[in-house]
Coordinates of N, CA and C and ligand atoms in Angstrom, one line a residue:
M216 N 203.2 257.6 99.0 CA 202.0 257.0 98.8 C 200.8 257.6 99.3
S217 N 199.7 258.3 98.7 CA 198.9 259.0 98.9 C 197.9 258.8 98.2
E218 N 197.0 257.6 97.7 CA 195.9 257.3 97.2 C 194.8 257.5 98.0
R219 N 193.7 257.9 97.3 CA 192.5 258.1 98.2 C 192.3 257.3 99.3
L220 N 192.3 257.7 100.5 CA 191.8 256.5 101.7 C 190.2 256.1 101.3
R221 N 190.1 254.7 101.5 CA 188.6 254.0 101.1 C 188.0 254.0 102.6
L222 N 186.7 254.3 102.7 CA 185.8 254.2 103.8 C 185.0 253.0 103.6
G223 N 185.2 252.0 104.5 CA 184.1 250.7 104.5 C 183.4 251.5 105.6
V224 N 182.2 251.4 105.4 CA 180.9 251.7 106.4 C 180.6 250.1 106.7
N225 N 180.6 249.8 108.1 CA 180.2 248.9 108.8 C 178.8 248.9 109.2
I226 N 177.8 248.1 108.5 CA 176.6 248.5 108.6 C 175.9 247.6 109.8
D227 N 176.7 246.6 110.8 CA 176.0 245.5 111.4 C 175.2 246.1 112.3
H228 N 175.6 247.5 112.8 CA 174.5 248.1 114.0 C 173.2 248.1 113.7
V229 N 173.1 248.5 112.5 CA 171.5 248.5 111.9 C 170.9 247.5 112.3
A230 N 171.6 246.2 111.9 CA 171.0 244.7 112.3 C 170.8 244.7 113.8
T231 N 171.7 245.1 114.3 CA 171.7 245.1 116.0 C 170.5 245.6 116.4
I232 N 170.2 246.7 116.1 CA 168.7 247.4 116.5 C 167.3 246.6 116.1
R233 N 167.5 246.2 114.5 CA 166.5 245.4 114.1 C 166.4 244.2 115.1
N234 N 167.5 243.3 115.2 CA 167.3 242.2 116.3 C 167.0 242.6 117.5
A235 N 167.0 243.5 118.2 CA 166.4 244.0 119.3 C 164.9 243.5 119.5
R236 N 164.2 243.9 118.3 CA 162.7 243.7 118.3 C 162.3 242.6 117.4
G237 N 163.4 241.7 116.7 CA 162.7 240.9 115.6 C 162.3 241.5 114.4
G238 N 161.6 241.1 113.6 CA 161.1 241.6 112.4 C 162.3 242.2 111.2
D239 N 161.9 243.5 110.7 CA 162.7 243.6 109.4 C 163.2 245.3 109.6
H240 N 162.8 245.9 110.6 CA 163.0 247.4 110.7 C 163.9 247.6 111.9
P241 N 164.9 248.3 111.7 CA 165.5 248.8 110.4 C 166.3 248.0 109.5
D242 N 166.3 248.0 108.2 CA 166.8 247.2 107.3 C 168.3 247.6 106.8
P243 N 169.3 246.6 107.2 CA 170.8 247.0 106.9 C 170.8 247.2 105.2
A244 N 170.1 246.5 104.8 CA 170.2 246.6 103.1 C 169.6 248.2 102.8
R245 N 168.8 249.0 103.3 CA 168.6 250.2 103.2 C 169.8 251.0 103.5
A246 N 170.2 250.6 104.7 CA 171.5 251.3 105.3 C 172.6 251.2 103.9
A247 N 172.6 250.2 103.4 CA 174.0 249.6 102.7 C 173.6 250.7 101.3
A248 N 172.3 251.0 101.2 CA 172.2 251.9 100.0 C 172.3 253.3 100.2
L249 N 172.1 253.6 101.4 CA 172.3 255.0 101.8 C 173.6 255.4 102.1
A250 N 174.5 254.4 102.8 CA 175.9 254.5 103.1 C 176.7 254.8 101.5
H251 N 176.3 253.9 100.6 CA 176.6 254.2 99.1 C 176.5 255.6 98.5
K252 N 175.0 256.1 98.6 CA 175.0 257.7 98.1 C 175.9 258.4 98.9
A253 N 175.9 258.2 100.0 CA 176.9 259.1 101.0 C 178.1 259.2 100.8
G254 N 178.7 258.4 99.8 CA 180.0 258.4 99.5 C 180.9 257.3 100.4
A255 N 180.2 256.1 100.5 CA 181.3 255.0 101.2 C 182.1 254.6 99.9
D256 N 183.2 253.7 100.1 CA 183.5 253.0 99.0 C 183.6 251.4 99.3
G257 N 182.9 251.0 100.3 CA 182.5 249.8 100.6 C 181.8 249.4 101.9
L258 N 181.2 248.4 101.8 CA 180.4 248.0 102.9 C 180.8 246.6 103.8
T259 N 181.1 246.9 105.2 CA 181.5 245.7 105.8 C 180.3 245.4 106.7
V260 N 180.1 243.9 106.8 CA 179.3 243.3 107.5 C 180.1 241.9 108.6
H261 N 179.7 241.9 109.6 CA 180.2 240.6 110.3 C 179.0 239.7 110.4
L262 N 179.1 238.3 110.1 CA 178.5 237.2 109.9 C 178.6 236.6 111.1
R263 N 178.5 236.6 112.2 CA 179.0 236.1 113.7 C 178.2 234.8 113.7
E264 N 179.0 233.8 114.2 CA 178.6 232.6 114.8 C 177.1 232.8 115.2
D265 N 177.2 233.6 116.3 CA 175.7 233.4 117.0 C 174.7 234.5 116.3
R266 N 174.9 234.9 115.1 CA 174.0 235.6 114.1 C 173.7 237.2 114.9
R267 N 174.3 237.6 115.6 CA 173.9 238.9 116.6 C 173.8 239.9 115.7
H268 N 174.6 240.1 114.6 CA 174.5 241.3 113.6 C 173.6 240.9 112.6
I269 N 174.2 241.0 111.4 CA 173.7 240.4 110.4 C 173.2 239.0 110.2
R270 N 172.1 238.9 109.5 CA 171.9 237.3 109.5 C 172.3 237.0 108.0
D271 N 172.0 235.7 107.9 CA 172.7 234.7 106.6 C 171.9 235.5 105.3
G272 N 170.2 235.8 105.4 CA 169.7 236.5 104.1 C 169.9 238.0 104.1
D273 N 170.8 238.7 104.9 CA 171.0 239.8 104.8 C 172.3 239.9 103.8
L274 N 173.0 239.1 103.5 CA 174.2 239.2 102.6 C 173.8 239.4 101.4
E275 N 172.9 238.7 100.5 CA 172.2 238.7 99.4 C 171.3 240.0 99.2
A276 N 170.8 240.4 100.3 CA 169.8 241.6 100.2 C 170.7 242.8 100.0
I277 N 172.0 242.7 100.7 CA 172.6 244.1 100.9 C 173.7 244.3 99.5
R278 N 173.7 242.9 98.8 CA 174.4 242.9 97.8 C 173.5 243.7 96.6
K279 N 172.1 243.1 96.6 CA 171.1 243.7 95.6 C 171.0 245.3 95.9
A280 N 171.0 245.5 97.2 CA 170.8 247.1 97.5 C 171.8 248.0 96.9
S281 N 173.2 247.7 96.8 CA 174.4 248.3 96.4 C 175.4 247.6 95.6
S282 N 176.0 248.5 94.9 CA 177.0 247.7 93.9 C 178.4 247.7 94.5
L283 N 178.4 248.5 96.0 CA 179.5 248.8 96.5 C 180.4 247.2 96.7
P284 N 181.7 247.1 96.9 CA 182.2 246.1 97.2 C 181.8 245.7 98.9
I285 N 181.5 244.2 99.0 CA 181.5 243.8 100.4 C 182.5 243.1 101.1
N286 N 183.0 243.7 102.0 CA 183.8 243.1 103.2 C 183.3 242.2 104.0
L287 N 183.7 240.8 104.1 CA 182.6 239.8 105.0 C 183.4 239.7 106.3
E288 N 183.3 240.3 107.1 CA 184.1 239.7 108.8 C 183.7 238.6 109.1
M289 N 184.4 237.5 109.5 CA 184.2 236.2 109.6 C 185.2 235.7 110.4
A290 N 184.7 234.6 111.4 CA 185.3 233.8 112.2 C 186.4 232.7 110.9
A291 N 187.4 232.1 111.6 CA 188.0 231.3 111.1 C 187.4 229.8 111.4
T292 N 186.2 229.5 110.6 CA 185.4 228.4 111.2 C 185.3 227.9 109.6
D293 N 184.9 226.4 109.6 CA 184.3 225.7 108.6 C 183.2 226.5 108.0
E294 N 182.1 226.7 109.0 CA 181.0 226.8 108.5 C 181.0 228.5 107.9
M295 N 181.7 229.5 108.5 CA 181.8 230.6 108.0 C 182.6 230.6 106.6
C296 N 183.6 229.7 106.3 CA 184.3 229.2 105.3 C 183.4 229.1 104.0
A297 N 182.6 228.2 104.6 CA 181.7 227.4 103.3 C 180.6 228.7 102.8
I298 N 180.2 229.8 103.7 CA 179.5 230.9 103.4 C 180.0 231.6 102.9
A299 N 181.2 231.8 102.7 CA 182.0 233.0 102.6 C 182.5 232.4 100.9
T300 N 182.8 231.3 100.7 CA 183.2 230.8 99.4 C 181.9 230.4 98.5
A301 N 180.7 230.4 99.1 CA 179.5 230.1 98.0 C 179.1 231.5 97.8
F302 N 179.0 232.5 98.7 CA 178.5 234.1 98.6 C 179.9 235.1 97.7
R303 N 180.9 234.7 97.9 CA 182.1 235.2 97.1 C 182.1 236.7 97.4
P304 N 182.1 237.4 98.7 CA 182.4 238.9 98.5 C 183.8 239.3 98.0
H305 N 183.9 240.6 97.8 CA 184.7 241.0 97.3 C 186.2 240.8 98.1
A306 N 185.9 240.9 99.5 CA 186.8 240.8 100.3 C 186.2 239.9 101.6
A307 N 187.3 239.3 102.5 CA 186.7 238.4 103.6 C 188.1 238.8 104.6
C308 N 187.5 239.4 105.8 CA 188.2 239.5 106.9 C 188.3 238.8 108.0
I309 N 189.2 237.8 108.1 CA 189.3 237.0 109.5 C 189.5 237.8 110.4
V310 N 188.4 237.7 111.7 CA 188.2 238.2 112.9 C 188.4 237.2 113.9
P311 N 189.0 237.2 115.3 CA 188.7 236.5 116.2 C 187.5 236.8 116.8
E312 N 186.8 235.3 117.3 CA 185.5 235.6 117.7 C 185.5 234.8 119.3
K313 N 186.6 233.9 119.5 CA 186.7 233.2 120.6 C 188.1 233.9 121.6
R314 N 188.0 234.0 122.9 CA 189.2 234.2 123.8 C 190.4 234.0 123.2
E315 N 190.7 232.5 122.9 CA 191.8 231.9 122.7 C 192.5 232.3 121.2
E316 N 191.5 232.8 120.4 CA 192.1 233.4 118.9 C 192.6 234.6 119.1
R317 N 192.8 235.3 120.1 CA 193.0 236.8 120.1 C 194.4 237.1 120.7
T318 N 195.2 237.7 120.4 CA 196.4 238.3 121.2 C 196.0 239.0 122.4
T319 N 197.0 239.3 123.1 CA 196.5 239.8 124.5 C 195.5 241.3 124.2
E320 N 196.0 241.8 122.9 CA 194.9 243.0 122.9 C 193.8 243.1 122.0
G321 N 193.7 242.2 121.4 CA 192.6 241.7 121.0 C 192.7 241.5 119.2
G322 N 193.8 241.6 118.8 CA 193.7 240.8 117.1 C 193.9 239.8 117.3
L323 N 193.4 239.1 116.0 CA 193.6 237.9 115.7 C 195.3 237.2 115.7
D324 N 195.6 236.1 116.6 CA 196.7 235.6 117.1 C 197.0 234.8 115.9
V325 N 197.6 235.4 114.6 CA 197.8 234.6 113.5 C 199.2 233.9 113.7
A326 N 200.1 234.6 114.7 CA 201.4 234.0 114.9 C 201.4 232.9 116.0
G327 N 200.3 232.7 116.8 CA 200.0 232.1 117.8 C 199.9 230.4 117.6
G328 N 200.4 230.2 117.0 CA 200.2 228.7 116.3 C 198.8 228.3 116.0
H329 N 197.8 228.8 115.5 CA 196.3 228.8 115.1 C 196.7 227.9 113.7
G330 N 197.2 226.8 113.6 CA 197.2 226.3 112.3 C 196.1 226.4 111.5
H331 N 195.0 226.4 112.1 CA 193.7 226.4 111.1 C 193.4 227.7 110.6
I332 N 194.1 228.9 110.6 CA 193.9 229.8 109.9 C 194.3 229.8 108.2
A333 N 195.8 229.3 108.2 CA 196.4 229.3 106.9 C 195.2 228.4 105.9
P334 N 194.9 227.3 106.2 CA 194.0 226.5 105.4 C 192.8 227.6 104.7
I335 N 192.1 228.2 105.6 CA 191.1 229.0 105.5 C 191.3 230.0 104.6
V336 N 192.6 230.6 104.9 CA 193.2 232.0 104.1 C 193.2 231.2 102.5
G337 N 193.7 230.0 102.5 CA 194.0 229.7 101.1 C 192.6 229.0 100.5
K338 N 191.8 228.9 101.1 CA 190.2 228.3 100.5 C 189.6 229.9 100.1
L339 N 190.0 230.9 100.6 CA 189.2 232.2 100.5 C 190.0 232.6 99.4
N340 N 191.2 232.8 99.3 CA 192.0 233.2 98.1 C 191.5 232.3 96.8
A341 N 191.5 231.1 96.9 CA 191.2 230.3 95.7 C 189.6 230.4 95.3
A342 N 188.7 231.0 96.0 CA 187.4 231.6 95.8 C 187.4 233.0 95.1
G343 N 188.7 233.8 95.2 CA 188.6 234.7 94.6 C 188.2 236.0 95.6
C344 N 188.2 235.7 96.7 CA 188.0 236.7 97.9 C 189.1 237.5 98.2
R345 N 189.4 238.6 98.5 CA 190.7 239.4 98.7 C 190.9 239.4 100.5
V346 N 191.7 238.5 101.0 CA 191.4 238.0 102.4 C 192.2 239.2 103.1
S347 N 191.9 239.6 104.5 CA 192.4 240.2 104.9 C 192.3 239.6 106.5
L348 N 193.5 239.9 107.4 CA 193.7 239.7 108.6 C 193.4 240.6 110.0
F349 N 192.7 240.5 110.6 CA 192.4 241.7 111.5 C 193.4 241.4 112.8
I350 N 194.5 242.3 112.9 CA 195.5 241.9 113.7 C 196.0 243.3 114.6
E351 N 196.6 242.7 115.6 CA 197.3 244.0 116.3 C 198.3 244.4 115.5
P352 N 198.7 245.9 115.8 CA 199.7 246.7 115.0 C 201.3 245.9 115.1
D353 N 201.4 244.6 115.1 CA 202.6 244.1 115.5 C 203.3 243.6 114.3
P354 N 204.8 243.8 114.2 CA 205.4 243.3 113.1 C 205.3 241.6 112.9
V355 N 205.4 240.6 114.1 CA 205.4 239.6 114.1 C 204.1 239.0 113.4
Q356 N 203.0 239.6 113.6 CA 201.8 239.1 113.2 C 201.6 239.5 111.8
I357 N 202.2 240.5 111.4 CA 202.1 241.1 110.0 C 203.2 240.3 109.1
A358 N 204.4 239.6 109.6 CA 205.1 238.6 109.1 C 204.6 237.3 108.6
V359 N 204.0 236.9 109.7 CA 203.0 235.6 109.3 C 201.8 235.5 108.7
A360 N 201.2 236.9 108.5 CA 200.1 237.1 107.5 C 200.7 237.0 106.2
E361 N 201.9 237.2 106.1 CA 202.7 237.6 104.5 C 203.0 235.9 104.2
V362 N 203.3 235.1 105.2 CA 203.9 234.1 104.9 C 202.5 233.0 104.6
I363 N 201.4 233.3 105.2 CA 200.6 232.6 104.9 C 199.6 232.8 104.0
G364 N 200.1 234.0 102.9 CA 199.3 234.4 102.1 C 198.1 235.1 102.1
A365 N 198.2 236.3 103.0 CA 197.0 237.3 102.8 C 197.5 238.7 102.2
P366 N 197.0 238.8 101.2 CA 197.1 240.2 100.9 C 196.9 241.3 101.4
V367 N 196.3 241.1 102.7 CA 195.8 242.5 103.5 C 195.6 242.1 104.8
V368 N 196.2 243.1 105.6 CA 195.7 243.1 107.1 C 195.0 244.4 107.5
E369 N 194.2 244.0 108.6 CA 193.7 245.1 109.1 C 194.2 245.6 110.4
L370 N 194.7 246.6 110.7 CA 195.2 246.6 112.0 C 194.5 247.3 113.0
H371 N 194.2 246.8 114.1 CA 193.1 246.8 115.1 C 193.5 248.4 116.0
T372 N 192.4 249.4 115.7 CA 192.7 250.8 116.3 C 192.2 250.8 117.7
G373 N 191.9 249.7 118.0 CA 190.9 249.7 119.2 C 191.5 250.2 120.4
R374 N 192.7 249.7 120.6 CA 193.7 250.6 121.8 C 194.1 251.8 121.9
Y375 N 194.1 252.3 120.4 CA 194.4 253.7 120.3 C 193.4 254.5 120.6
A376 N 192.0 253.8 119.9 CA 190.9 254.8 120.2 C 190.5 254.7 121.7
E377 N 190.8 253.7 122.4 CA 190.4 253.7 124.0 C 191.5 254.9 124.8
L378 N 192.6 255.2 123.9 CA 193.6 255.8 124.7 C 193.2 257.3 124.5
W379 N 192.8 257.5 123.0 CA 192.4 258.7 122.7 C 191.3 259.4 123.6
N380 N 190.4 258.1 123.7 CA 189.1 258.6 124.4 C 189.3 259.0 125.8
A381 N 190.2 258.2 126.3 CA 190.6 258.7 127.9 C 191.4 259.9 128.0
G382 N 192.3 260.4 127.0 CA 193.3 261.5 127.3 C 193.2 262.3 126.2
G383 N 192.8 261.9 124.8 CA 193.6 263.0 123.6 C 194.7 262.4 123.1
F384 N 195.2 263.0 122.0 CA 196.3 262.8 121.4 C 197.3 262.3 121.8
E385 N 197.9 263.1 123.0 CA 199.1 262.8 123.8 C 198.9 261.8 124.1
A386 N 198.0 261.1 124.7 CA 197.7 259.7 125.5 C 197.6 258.6 124.4
A387 N 197.1 259.0 123.3 CA 197.7 257.9 122.4 C 198.7 257.9 121.3
R388 N 199.4 258.8 121.5 CA 200.4 259.1 120.4 C 201.3 257.7 120.2
D389 N 201.9 257.2 121.4 CA 202.7 255.8 121.0 C 202.0 254.9 120.3
E390 N 200.7 255.0 120.7 CA 199.9 253.7 120.1 C 199.7 253.8 118.4
L391 N 199.8 255.1 118.5 CA 199.7 256.0 116.8 C 201.0 255.5 116.3
E392 N 202.0 255.7 116.9 CA 203.4 255.3 116.0 C 203.4 253.8 116.0
R393 N 202.9 253.2 116.7 CA 202.8 251.5 116.4 C 201.9 251.3 115.2
L394 N 201.0 251.9 115.0 CA 200.3 251.7 113.8 C 201.1 252.3 112.5
K395 N 201.5 253.3 112.5 CA 202.2 253.8 111.5 C 203.3 252.6 111.4
L396 N 204.1 252.3 112.3 CA 205.1 251.5 112.0 C 205.0 250.1 111.4
A397 N 203.5 249.9 111.6 CA 203.2 248.5 111.3 C 202.5 248.8 109.9
A398 N 202.0 250.0 109.5 CA 201.6 250.2 108.3 C 202.8 250.0 107.2
V399 N 203.9 250.9 107.9 CA 205.0 250.6 106.9 C 205.6 249.5 106.7
E400 N 205.7 248.7 107.6 CA 206.0 247.3 107.5 C 205.1 246.4 106.6
A401 N 204.2 246.7 106.8 CA 203.2 245.7 105.9 C 203.3 246.4 104.3
R402 N 203.7 247.6 104.3 CA 204.0 247.7 103.0 C 205.2 247.2 102.3
K403 N 205.7 247.2 103.3 CA 207.4 246.9 102.9 C 207.5 245.3 102.5
R404 N 206.4 244.6 102.7 CA 206.1 243.0 102.7 C 205.1 242.8 101.8
G405 N 204.7 243.9 100.7 CA 203.7 243.7 100.0 C 202.3 243.7 100.1
V406 N 202.1 243.7 102.0 CA 200.8 243.4 102.1 C 200.0 244.8 102.2
E407 N 198.8 244.9 101.9 CA 198.0 246.3 101.8 C 197.7 246.3 103.6
P408 N 197.8 247.6 104.0 CA 197.3 247.8 105.3 C 195.8 248.5 105.4
H409 N 195.0 248.1 106.3 CA 193.5 248.8 106.5 C 193.8 249.0 107.7
A410 N 192.8 249.7 108.5 CA 192.6 249.9 109.9 C 191.2 249.9 110.1
G411 N 191.0 249.8 111.7 CA 189.6 250.0 112.2 C 189.6 249.4 113.3
H412 N 188.4 250.0 114.1 CA 187.8 249.5 115.3 C 188.0 250.8 116.4
G413 N 186.6 251.3 116.7 CA 186.5 252.3 117.7 C 186.9 253.5 117.0
L414 N 187.0 254.0 115.7 CA 187.3 255.4 115.2 C 186.1 256.2 115.2
T415 N 186.0 257.5 115.4 CA 185.2 258.6 115.6 C 185.5 259.9 114.9
F416 N 184.6 260.9 115.1 CA 184.7 262.0 114.3 C 186.3 262.7 114.9
E417 N 186.1 262.3 116.2 CA 187.2 263.1 117.2 C 188.8 262.0 116.9
N418 N 188.8 261.1 116.9 CA 189.8 260.5 116.7 C 190.6 259.9 115.2
V419 N 189.7 259.9 114.2 CA 190.0 259.4 112.9 C 191.2 260.1 112.3
K420 N 191.5 261.4 112.5 CA 192.5 262.1 111.9 C 194.0 261.6 111.9
P421 N 194.4 261.7 112.9 CA 195.4 261.2 112.8 C 195.9 259.7 112.3
V422 N 194.5 258.9 112.5 CA 194.9 257.4 111.6 C 195.0 257.7 110.2
A423 N 194.0 258.6 109.7 CA 193.9 258.8 108.6 C 194.8 259.2 107.6
A424 N 195.9 260.1 108.5 CA 197.0 260.5 107.8 C 198.3 259.9 107.8
I425 N 197.8 258.3 108.1 CA 199.1 257.6 108.1 C 199.1 257.2 106.3
T426 N 199.8 257.5 105.6 CA 199.7 257.6 104.2 C 199.6 256.1 103.7
E427 N 200.3 255.0 104.5 CA 200.5 253.7 103.7 C 199.0 252.9 104.0
I428 N 198.0 253.7 104.9 CA 197.0 253.1 105.2 C 195.9 253.1 103.6
A429 N 195.3 252.1 103.5 CA 194.8 252.0 102.4 C 193.0 252.3 102.3
E430 N 192.8 251.7 103.7 CA 191.3 251.6 104.1 C 190.9 251.7 105.2
L431 N 190.0 252.5 106.0 CA 189.2 252.6 107.1 C 188.1 252.0 107.1
N432 N 187.8 250.6 108.2 CA 186.3 250.5 108.4 C 186.1 250.6 109.6
I433 N 184.5 251.8 109.5 CA 184.2 252.0 110.7 C 182.6 252.0 110.7
G434 N 182.2 251.5 111.8 CA 181.1 251.2 112.1 C 179.9 251.8 113.3
H435 N 180.5 251.3 114.5 CA 179.5 251.7 115.7 C 178.9 253.2 115.9
F436 N 180.5 254.0 115.8 CA 180.0 255.4 115.8 C 179.4 255.8 114.6
L437 N 179.5 255.6 113.5 CA 178.7 256.1 112.4 C 177.2 255.8 112.7
I438 N 177.1 254.6 113.0 CA 175.4 254.4 113.0 C 174.8 255.1 114.4
G439 N 175.7 254.9 115.4 CA 175.2 255.8 116.8 C 175.1 257.3 116.2
E440 N 175.9 257.8 115.5 CA 175.7 259.2 115.1 C 174.6 259.4 114.5
A441 N 174.3 258.4 113.4 CA 173.1 258.6 112.5 C 171.7 258.7 113.3
I442 N 171.9 258.5 114.7 CA 170.5 258.4 115.2 C 170.3 260.1 115.3
F443 N 171.6 261.1 115.4 CA 171.4 262.5 115.7 C 171.3 263.0 114.7
I444 N 172.1 262.8 113.7 CA 172.3 263.5 112.4 C 172.0 262.8 111.1
G445 N 171.7 261.6 111.3 CA 171.1 260.9 109.8 C 172.5 260.1 109.3
L446 N 172.3 259.2 108.7 CA 173.3 258.3 108.1 C 174.0 259.2 107.0
D447 N 173.4 259.6 106.3 CA 174.1 260.3 104.9 C 175.0 261.4 105.4
A448 N 174.6 262.1 106.4 CA 175.5 263.1 107.0 C 176.6 262.6 108.0
S449 N 176.5 261.4 108.5 CA 177.4 260.8 109.4 C 178.1 260.4 108.3
V450 N 178.0 259.3 107.3 CA 179.0 259.1 106.6 C 179.8 260.3 105.8
K451 N 179.1 261.2 105.4 CA 179.7 262.2 104.7 C 180.5 263.0 105.4
K452 N 180.2 263.3 106.9 CA 181.4 263.8 107.7 C 182.7 263.3 107.8
M453 N 182.5 261.9 108.1 CA 183.6 261.0 108.3 C 184.2 261.0 106.9
R454 N 183.7 261.0 106.0 CA 184.8 260.9 104.6 C 185.4 262.3 104.4
A455 N 184.6 263.5 104.5 CA 185.4 264.7 104.7 C 186.6 264.9 105.8
L456 N 186.5 264.2 107.0 CA 187.6 264.2 108.0 C 188.8 263.7 107.5
M457 N 188.5 262.2 106.8 CA 189.5 261.2 106.4 C 190.2 262.3 105.2
D458 N 189.3 262.9 104.6 CA 190.0 263.5 103.2 C 190.6 264.5 103.5
E459 N 190.4 265.7 104.7 CA 191.4 266.5 105.1 C 192.2 266.0 105.5
A460 N 192.6 265.2 106.4 CA 193.8 264.5 107.1 C 194.6 263.7 106.2
R461 N 194.1 263.4 104.9 CA 195.2 262.7 103.9 C 195.5 263.9 103.3
A462 N 194.6 264.9 102.9 CA 195.3 266.2 102.2 C 196.4 266.8 102.8
R463 N 196.3 266.9 104.2 CA 197.4 267.5 104.8 C 198.4 266.7 105.2
S464 N 198.4 265.4 105.1 CA 199.5 264.6 105.2 C 200.3 264.4 103.8
A465 N 199.8 264.7 102.6 CA 200.1 264.7 101.2 C 201.0 265.9 101.2
A466 N 200.6 267.1 101.8 CA 200.7 268.5 101.5 C 202.4 268.5 101.6
Ligands
LIG708 N1 187.3 246.2 111.4 C1 186.8 245.3 112.2 C2 187.8 244.1 111.6 C3 185.8 244.7 113.0 O1 185.8 243.8 113.6 C4 185.1 246.2 113.5 C5 183.7 245.7 114.4 O2 182.9 245.0 113.7 C6 185.4 247.5 112.8 C7 186.3 247.5 112.0 C8 184.8 248.5 113.0 O3 184.4 248.8 114.3 P1 183.7 249.8 115.2 O4 182.5 249.1 115.0 O5 184.3 250.2 116.3 O6 183.9 251.0 114.0

């Protein structure tokens, strides 16, 4: 399994900077068009309940600015479900926003008796959105994701990234193995594995080399790096690192 690894660029933090001053600058829709031109395969945005990143009106503006598929990250609430089923993004990724919705490490606790997630997955599926669940690389969470009808899981790489940042590859090796096993388990169950959170130029390659993973969603580092080298160069460099890692693991 070694199809081209897709890069979803998360442009939330362009909105975070805009919101620091109010007004319209910098415009996340402009970032969407630039990320598209630089080689992104998709755009990811998180409409949070508190609207600290993008705002409701950004959704249509982003869709107008780029024809790339939009992946809408959202909490499992009726309000967000209504917005998503009206907007109909290509994909909807359910993420935890409240402490009690998380597993100990931070992914969505699909297995923890949150009976409210399954009906929302059903409504999003019915609206034609490709639903993904942002979970820890844990086989139990993957099994429940399959049972409730999610075609995609996004594996939380936050713990891997923290370990890497603290000590490099050796420190992160066990967590990387957990990500690999989870990706294999997801494929075995017919669920498409994606991954993301905390990925950088330094730590992306070992994750990109996991051939079962179909897509990485990367935001904070890319937008931060864009301050120094520009968004075009930031996205292009990430794309190149991902392609190098994937080519090496296919060889
Ligand atoms: N994937 C999901 C589900 C997320 O919630 C986030 C953060 O918004 C990301 C990926 C991207 O993480 P980062 O901004 O650390 O690259």
